[in-house]
PDB file of C-alpha atoms and ligand atoms in Angstrom:
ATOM      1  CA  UNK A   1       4.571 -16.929  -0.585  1.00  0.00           C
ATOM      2  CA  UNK A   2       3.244 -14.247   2.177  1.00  0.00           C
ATOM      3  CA  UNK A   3      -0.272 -14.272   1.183  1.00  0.00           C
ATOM      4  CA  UNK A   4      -1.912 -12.625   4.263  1.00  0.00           C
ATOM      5  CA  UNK A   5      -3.349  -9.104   3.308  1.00  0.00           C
ATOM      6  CA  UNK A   6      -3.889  -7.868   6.848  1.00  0.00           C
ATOM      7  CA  UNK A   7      -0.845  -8.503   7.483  1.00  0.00           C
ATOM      8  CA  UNK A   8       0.976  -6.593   4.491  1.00  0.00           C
ATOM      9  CA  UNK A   9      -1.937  -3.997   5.451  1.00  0.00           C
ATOM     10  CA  UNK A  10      -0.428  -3.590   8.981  1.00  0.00           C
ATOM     11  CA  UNK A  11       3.247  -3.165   7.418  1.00  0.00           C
ATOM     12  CA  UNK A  12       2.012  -0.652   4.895  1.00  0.00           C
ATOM     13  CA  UNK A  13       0.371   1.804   7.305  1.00  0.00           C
ATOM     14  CA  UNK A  14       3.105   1.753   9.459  1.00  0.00           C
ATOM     15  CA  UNK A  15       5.372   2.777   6.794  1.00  0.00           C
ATOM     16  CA  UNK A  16       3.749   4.678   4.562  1.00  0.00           C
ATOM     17  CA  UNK A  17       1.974   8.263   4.634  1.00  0.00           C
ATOM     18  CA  UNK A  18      -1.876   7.717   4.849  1.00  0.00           C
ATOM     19  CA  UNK A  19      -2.207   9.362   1.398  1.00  0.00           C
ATOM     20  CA  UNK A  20      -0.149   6.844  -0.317  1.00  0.00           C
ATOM     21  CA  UNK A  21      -1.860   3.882   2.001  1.00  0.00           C
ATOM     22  CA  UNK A  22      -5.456   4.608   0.949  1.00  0.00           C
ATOM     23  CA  UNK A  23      -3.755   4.451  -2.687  1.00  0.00           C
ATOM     24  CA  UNK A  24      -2.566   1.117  -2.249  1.00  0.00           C
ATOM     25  CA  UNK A  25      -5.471   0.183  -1.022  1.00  0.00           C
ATOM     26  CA  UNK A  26      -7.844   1.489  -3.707  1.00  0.00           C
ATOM     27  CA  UNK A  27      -5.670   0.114  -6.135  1.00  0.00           C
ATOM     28  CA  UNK A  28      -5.941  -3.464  -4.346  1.00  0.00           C
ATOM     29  CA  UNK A  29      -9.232  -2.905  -4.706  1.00  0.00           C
ATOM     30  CA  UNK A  30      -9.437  -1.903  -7.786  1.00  0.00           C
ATOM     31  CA  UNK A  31      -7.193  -4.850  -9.100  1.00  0.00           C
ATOM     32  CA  UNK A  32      -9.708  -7.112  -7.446  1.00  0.00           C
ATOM     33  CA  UNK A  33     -12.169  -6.136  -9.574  1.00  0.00           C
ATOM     34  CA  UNK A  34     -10.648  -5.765 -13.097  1.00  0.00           C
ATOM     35  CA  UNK A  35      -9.380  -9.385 -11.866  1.00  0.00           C
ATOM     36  CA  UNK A  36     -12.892 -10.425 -11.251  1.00  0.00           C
ATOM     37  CA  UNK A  37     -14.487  -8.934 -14.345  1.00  0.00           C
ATOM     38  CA  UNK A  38     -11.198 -10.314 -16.925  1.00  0.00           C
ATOM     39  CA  UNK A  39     -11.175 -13.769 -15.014  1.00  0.00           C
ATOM     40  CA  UNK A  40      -7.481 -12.474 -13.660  1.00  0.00           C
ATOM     41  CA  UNK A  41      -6.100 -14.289 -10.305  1.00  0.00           C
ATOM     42  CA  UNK A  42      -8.110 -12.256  -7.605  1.00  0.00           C
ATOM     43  CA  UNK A  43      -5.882 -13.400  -5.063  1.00  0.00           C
ATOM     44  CA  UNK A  44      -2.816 -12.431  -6.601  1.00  0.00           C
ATOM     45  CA  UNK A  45      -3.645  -9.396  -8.384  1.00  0.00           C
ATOM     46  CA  UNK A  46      -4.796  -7.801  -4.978  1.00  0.00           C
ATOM     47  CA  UNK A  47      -1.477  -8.567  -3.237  1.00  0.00           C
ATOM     48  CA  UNK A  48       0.569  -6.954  -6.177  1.00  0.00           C
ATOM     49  CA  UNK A  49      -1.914  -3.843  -5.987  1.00  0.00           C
ATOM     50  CA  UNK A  50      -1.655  -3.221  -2.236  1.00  0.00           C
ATOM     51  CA  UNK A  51       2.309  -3.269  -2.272  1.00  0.00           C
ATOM     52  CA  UNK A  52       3.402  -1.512  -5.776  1.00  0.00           C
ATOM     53  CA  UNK A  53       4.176   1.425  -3.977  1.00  0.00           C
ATOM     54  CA  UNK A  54       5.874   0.355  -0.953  1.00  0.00           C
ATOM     55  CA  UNK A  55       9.054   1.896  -1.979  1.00  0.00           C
ATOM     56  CA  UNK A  56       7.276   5.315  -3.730  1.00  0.00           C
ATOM     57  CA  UNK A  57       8.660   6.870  -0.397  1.00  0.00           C
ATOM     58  CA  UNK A  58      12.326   6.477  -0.700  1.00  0.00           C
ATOM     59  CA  UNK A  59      14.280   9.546  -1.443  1.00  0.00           C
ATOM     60  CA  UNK A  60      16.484   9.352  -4.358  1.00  0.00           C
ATOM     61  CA  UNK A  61      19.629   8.868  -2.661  1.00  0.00           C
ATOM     62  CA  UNK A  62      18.154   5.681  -0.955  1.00  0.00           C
ATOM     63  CA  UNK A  63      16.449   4.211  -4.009  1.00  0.00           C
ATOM     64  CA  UNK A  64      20.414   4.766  -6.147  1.00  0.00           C
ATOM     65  CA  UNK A  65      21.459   3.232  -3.135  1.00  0.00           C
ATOM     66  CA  UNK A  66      19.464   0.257  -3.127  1.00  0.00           C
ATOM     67  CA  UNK A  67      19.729  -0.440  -6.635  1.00  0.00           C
ATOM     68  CA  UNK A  68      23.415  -0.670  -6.803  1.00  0.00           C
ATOM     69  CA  UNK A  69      23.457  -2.777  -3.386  1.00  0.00           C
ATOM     70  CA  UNK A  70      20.948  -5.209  -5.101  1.00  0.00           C
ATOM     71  CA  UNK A  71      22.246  -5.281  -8.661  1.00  0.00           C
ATOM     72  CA  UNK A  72      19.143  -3.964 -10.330  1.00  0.00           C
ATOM     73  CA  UNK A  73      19.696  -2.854 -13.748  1.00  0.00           C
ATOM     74  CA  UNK A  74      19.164   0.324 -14.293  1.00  0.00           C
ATOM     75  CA  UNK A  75      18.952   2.685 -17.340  1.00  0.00           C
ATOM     76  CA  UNK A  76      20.570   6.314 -17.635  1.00  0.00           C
ATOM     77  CA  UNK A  77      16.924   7.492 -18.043  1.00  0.00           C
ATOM     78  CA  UNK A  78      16.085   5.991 -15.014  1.00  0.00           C
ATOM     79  CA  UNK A  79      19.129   7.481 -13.319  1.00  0.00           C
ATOM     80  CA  UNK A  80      17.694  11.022 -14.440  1.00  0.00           C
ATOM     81  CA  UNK A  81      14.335  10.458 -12.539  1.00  0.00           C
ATOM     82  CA  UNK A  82      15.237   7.711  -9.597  1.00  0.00           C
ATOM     83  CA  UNK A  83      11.751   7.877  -8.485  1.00  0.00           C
ATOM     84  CA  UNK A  84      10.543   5.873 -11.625  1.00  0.00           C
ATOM     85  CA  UNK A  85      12.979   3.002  -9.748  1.00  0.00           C
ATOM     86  CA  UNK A  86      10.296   2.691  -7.135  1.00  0.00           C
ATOM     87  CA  UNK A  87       8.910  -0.406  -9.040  1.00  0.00           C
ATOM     88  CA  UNK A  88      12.081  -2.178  -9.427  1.00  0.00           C
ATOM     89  CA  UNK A  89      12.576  -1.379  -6.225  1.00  0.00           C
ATOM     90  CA  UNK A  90       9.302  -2.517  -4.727  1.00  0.00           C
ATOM     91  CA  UNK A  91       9.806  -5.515  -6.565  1.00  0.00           C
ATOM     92  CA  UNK A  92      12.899  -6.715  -5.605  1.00  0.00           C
ATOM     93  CA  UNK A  93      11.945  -5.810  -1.933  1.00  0.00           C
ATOM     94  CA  UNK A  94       7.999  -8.509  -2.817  1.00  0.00           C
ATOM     95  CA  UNK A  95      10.405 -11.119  -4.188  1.00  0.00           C
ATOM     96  CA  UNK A  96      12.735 -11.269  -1.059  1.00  0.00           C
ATOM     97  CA  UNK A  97      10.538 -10.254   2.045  1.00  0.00           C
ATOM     98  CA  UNK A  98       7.224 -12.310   0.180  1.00  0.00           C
ATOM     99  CA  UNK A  99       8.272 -14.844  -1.918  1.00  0.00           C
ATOM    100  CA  UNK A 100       6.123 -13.032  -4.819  1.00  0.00           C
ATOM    101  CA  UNK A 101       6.314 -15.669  -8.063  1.00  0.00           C
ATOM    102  CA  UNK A 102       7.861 -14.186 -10.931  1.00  0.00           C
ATOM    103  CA  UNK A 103       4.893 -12.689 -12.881  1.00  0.00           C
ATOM    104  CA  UNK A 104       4.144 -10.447  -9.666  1.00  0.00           C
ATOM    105  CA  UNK A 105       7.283  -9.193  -9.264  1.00  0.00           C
ATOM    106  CA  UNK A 106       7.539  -7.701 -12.874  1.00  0.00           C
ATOM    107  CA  UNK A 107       3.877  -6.315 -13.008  1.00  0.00           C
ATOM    108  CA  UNK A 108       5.159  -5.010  -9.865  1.00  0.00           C
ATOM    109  CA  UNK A 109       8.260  -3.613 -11.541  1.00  0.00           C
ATOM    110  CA  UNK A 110       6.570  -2.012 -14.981  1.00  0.00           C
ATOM    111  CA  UNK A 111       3.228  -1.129 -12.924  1.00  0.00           C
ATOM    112  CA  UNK A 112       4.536   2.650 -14.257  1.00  0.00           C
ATOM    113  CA  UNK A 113       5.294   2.245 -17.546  1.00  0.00           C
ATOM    114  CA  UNK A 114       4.087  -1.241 -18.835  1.00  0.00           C
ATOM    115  CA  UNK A 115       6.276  -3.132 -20.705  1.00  0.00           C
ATOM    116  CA  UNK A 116       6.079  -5.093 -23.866  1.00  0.00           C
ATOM    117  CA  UNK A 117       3.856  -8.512 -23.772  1.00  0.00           C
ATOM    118  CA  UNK A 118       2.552  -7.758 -20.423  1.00  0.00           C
ATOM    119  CA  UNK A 119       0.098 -10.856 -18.925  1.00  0.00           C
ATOM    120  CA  UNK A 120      -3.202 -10.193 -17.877  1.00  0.00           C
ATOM    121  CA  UNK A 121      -1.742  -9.895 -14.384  1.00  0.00           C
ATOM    122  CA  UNK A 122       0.209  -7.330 -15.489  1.00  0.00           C
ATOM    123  CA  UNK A 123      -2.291  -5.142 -17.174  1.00  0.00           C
ATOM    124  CA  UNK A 124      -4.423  -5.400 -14.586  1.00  0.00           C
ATOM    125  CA  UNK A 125      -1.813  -3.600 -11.929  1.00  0.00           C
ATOM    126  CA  UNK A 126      -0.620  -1.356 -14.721  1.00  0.00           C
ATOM    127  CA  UNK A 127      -4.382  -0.211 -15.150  1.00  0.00           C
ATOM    128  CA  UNK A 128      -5.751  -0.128 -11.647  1.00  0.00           C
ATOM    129  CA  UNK A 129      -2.979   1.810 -10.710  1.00  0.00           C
ATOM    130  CA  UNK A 130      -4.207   4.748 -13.117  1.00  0.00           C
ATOM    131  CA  UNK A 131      -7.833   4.409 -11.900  1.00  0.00           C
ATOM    132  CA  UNK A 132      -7.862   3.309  -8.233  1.00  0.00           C
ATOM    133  CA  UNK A 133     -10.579   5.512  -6.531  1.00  0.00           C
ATOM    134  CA  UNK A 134      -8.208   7.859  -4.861  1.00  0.00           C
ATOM    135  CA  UNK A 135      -6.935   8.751  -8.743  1.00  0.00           C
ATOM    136  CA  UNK A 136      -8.866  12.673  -8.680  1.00  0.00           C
ATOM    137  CA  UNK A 137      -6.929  13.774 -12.597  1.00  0.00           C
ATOM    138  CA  UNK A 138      -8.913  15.190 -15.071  1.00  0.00           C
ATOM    139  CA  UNK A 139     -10.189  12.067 -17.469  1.00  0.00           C
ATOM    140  CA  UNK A 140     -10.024   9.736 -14.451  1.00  0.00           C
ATOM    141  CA  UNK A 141     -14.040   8.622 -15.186  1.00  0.00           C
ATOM    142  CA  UNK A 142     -13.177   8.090 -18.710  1.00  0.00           C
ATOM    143  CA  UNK A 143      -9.875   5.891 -17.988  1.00  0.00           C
ATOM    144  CA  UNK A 144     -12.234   4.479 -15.868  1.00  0.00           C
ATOM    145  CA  UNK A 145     -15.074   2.996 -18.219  1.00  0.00           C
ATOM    146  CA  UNK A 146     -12.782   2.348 -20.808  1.00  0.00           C
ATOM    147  CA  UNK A 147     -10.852   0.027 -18.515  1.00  0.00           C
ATOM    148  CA  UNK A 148     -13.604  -2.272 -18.165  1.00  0.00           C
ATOM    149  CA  UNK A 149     -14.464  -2.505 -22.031  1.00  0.00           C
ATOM    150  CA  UNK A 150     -10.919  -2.951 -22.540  1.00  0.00           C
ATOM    151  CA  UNK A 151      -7.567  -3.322 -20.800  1.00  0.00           C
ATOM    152  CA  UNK A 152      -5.444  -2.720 -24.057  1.00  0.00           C
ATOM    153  CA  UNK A 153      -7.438   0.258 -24.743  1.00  0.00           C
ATOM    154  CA  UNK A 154      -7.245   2.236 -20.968  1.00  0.00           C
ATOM    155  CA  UNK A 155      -3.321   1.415 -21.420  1.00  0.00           C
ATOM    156  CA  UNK A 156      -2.781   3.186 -24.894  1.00  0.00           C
ATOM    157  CA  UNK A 157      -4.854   5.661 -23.571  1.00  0.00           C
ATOM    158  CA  UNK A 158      -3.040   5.815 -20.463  1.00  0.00           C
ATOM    159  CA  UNK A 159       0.753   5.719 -21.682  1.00  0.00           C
ATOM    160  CA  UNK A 160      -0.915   8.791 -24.748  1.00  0.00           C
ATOM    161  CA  UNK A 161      -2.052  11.246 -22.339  1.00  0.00           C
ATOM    162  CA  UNK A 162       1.408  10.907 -20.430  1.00  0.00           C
ATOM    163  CA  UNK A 163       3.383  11.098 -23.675  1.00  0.00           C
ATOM    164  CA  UNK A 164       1.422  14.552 -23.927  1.00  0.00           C
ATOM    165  CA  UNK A 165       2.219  15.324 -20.433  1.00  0.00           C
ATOM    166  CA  UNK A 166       5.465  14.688 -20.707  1.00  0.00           C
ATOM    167  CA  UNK A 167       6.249  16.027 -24.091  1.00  0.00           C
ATOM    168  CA  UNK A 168       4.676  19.440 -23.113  1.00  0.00           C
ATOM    169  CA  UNK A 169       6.850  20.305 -20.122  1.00  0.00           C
ATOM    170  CA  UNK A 170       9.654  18.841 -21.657  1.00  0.00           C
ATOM    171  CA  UNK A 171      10.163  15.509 -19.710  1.00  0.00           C
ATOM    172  CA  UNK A 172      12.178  12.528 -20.444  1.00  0.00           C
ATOM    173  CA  UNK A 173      10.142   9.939 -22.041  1.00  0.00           C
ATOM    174  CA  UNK A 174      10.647   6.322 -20.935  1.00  0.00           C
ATOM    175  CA  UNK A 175      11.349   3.885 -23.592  1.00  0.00           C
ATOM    176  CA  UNK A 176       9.228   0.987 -22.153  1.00  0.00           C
ATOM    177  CA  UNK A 177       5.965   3.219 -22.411  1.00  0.00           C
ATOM    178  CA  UNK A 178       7.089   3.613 -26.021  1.00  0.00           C
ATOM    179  CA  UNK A 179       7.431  -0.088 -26.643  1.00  0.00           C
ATOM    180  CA  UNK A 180       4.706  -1.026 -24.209  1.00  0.00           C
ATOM    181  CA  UNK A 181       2.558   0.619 -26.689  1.00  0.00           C
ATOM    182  CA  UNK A 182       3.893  -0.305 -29.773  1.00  0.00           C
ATOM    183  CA  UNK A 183       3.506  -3.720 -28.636  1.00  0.00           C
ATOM    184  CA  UNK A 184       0.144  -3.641 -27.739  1.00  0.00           C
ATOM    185  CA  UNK A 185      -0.795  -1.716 -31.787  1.00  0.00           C
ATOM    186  CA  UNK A 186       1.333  -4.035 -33.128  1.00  0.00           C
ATOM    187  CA  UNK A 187      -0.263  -7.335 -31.777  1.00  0.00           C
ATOM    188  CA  UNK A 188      -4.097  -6.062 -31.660  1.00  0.00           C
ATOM    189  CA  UNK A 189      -4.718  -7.963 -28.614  1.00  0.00           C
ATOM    190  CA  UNK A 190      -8.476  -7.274 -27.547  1.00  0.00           C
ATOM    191  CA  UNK A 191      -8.126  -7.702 -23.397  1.00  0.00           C
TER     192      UNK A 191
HETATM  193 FE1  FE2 B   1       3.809   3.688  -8.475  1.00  0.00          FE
HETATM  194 FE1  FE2 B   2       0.587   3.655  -7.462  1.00  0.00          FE
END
């Protein structure tokens, strides 16, 4: 497995626009900590961080494209709105150019909408991905403390104000936020 974060630094500010590389790297940092303060795999969780959004730069055309040339499932929801495929994508791209194990590559994958019995791994990406220091939204601070009382918590809380994003401008709704959270109420897990 590549394990060398200057390295994947140097990769990611060639190819990405400077906005979207100070987001990876606030979210690598930000996964380092929620990793530090859940006793999460620091190492790991800050690789995952700095390269979920290696492919958020792809234009639609090129992420359909890559998902049929790489035979990655893909929903008719996610057909509608190909940039949510920028996970899968960025995934796919961590297991074959890094080696990623097989718990990276699917936080990587769901880092947008969760997923049902995520690890701690995984809740950690999906999280610091919300709050990273770049993040500017309104409620940012609040996602923010919450996420350190409670990883389960920031995610509801997360996946609920989308819903009522997406529900107001009359958005498609994806169905593993739905059963990312009904998993979590339904299991009461405190992390
Ligand atoms: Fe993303
Ligand atoms: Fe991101």
């Amino acid at each position: 497995m590549v394990e060398d974060i200057e390295l994947l630094k140097e990769e990611l500010k060639e190819n990405l626009s400077e906005k979207r590389y100070l987001h990876s790297i606030g979210v690598m940092n930000m996964c380092e900590k929620l990793a530090n303060k859940y006793g999460g795999d620091v190492k790991r969780a800050k690789l995952i961080g700095l390269v979920h959004d290696m492919a958020k730069e792809m234009s639609d055309k090129e992420m359909l494209e890559y998902v049929e040339k790489n035979n990655i499932e893909v929903s008719e929801v996610e057909k509608f709105v190909p940039q949510i495929l920028h996970g899968k994508i960025a995934a796919c791209m961590s297991k074959k150019r890094y080696d990623f194990d097989d718990e990276m590559c699917e936080a990587i994958a769901y880092h947008t909408t969760g997923k049902e019995n995520m690890t701690l791994l995984q809740k950690i990406l999906f999280v610091a991905d919300k709050i990273d220091e770049t993040r500017k939204y309104e409620g940012v601070e609040d996602l923010r403390k919450i996420a350190f009382k409670s990883l389960d918590k920031a995610i509801i809380k997360n996946i609920d104000e989308t819903l009522k994003i997406n529900l107001n401008s009359n958005n498609v709704i994806f169905d593993e936020s739905i059963n990312t959270r009904n998993y979590i109420i339904m299991h009461k897990k405190t992390k």
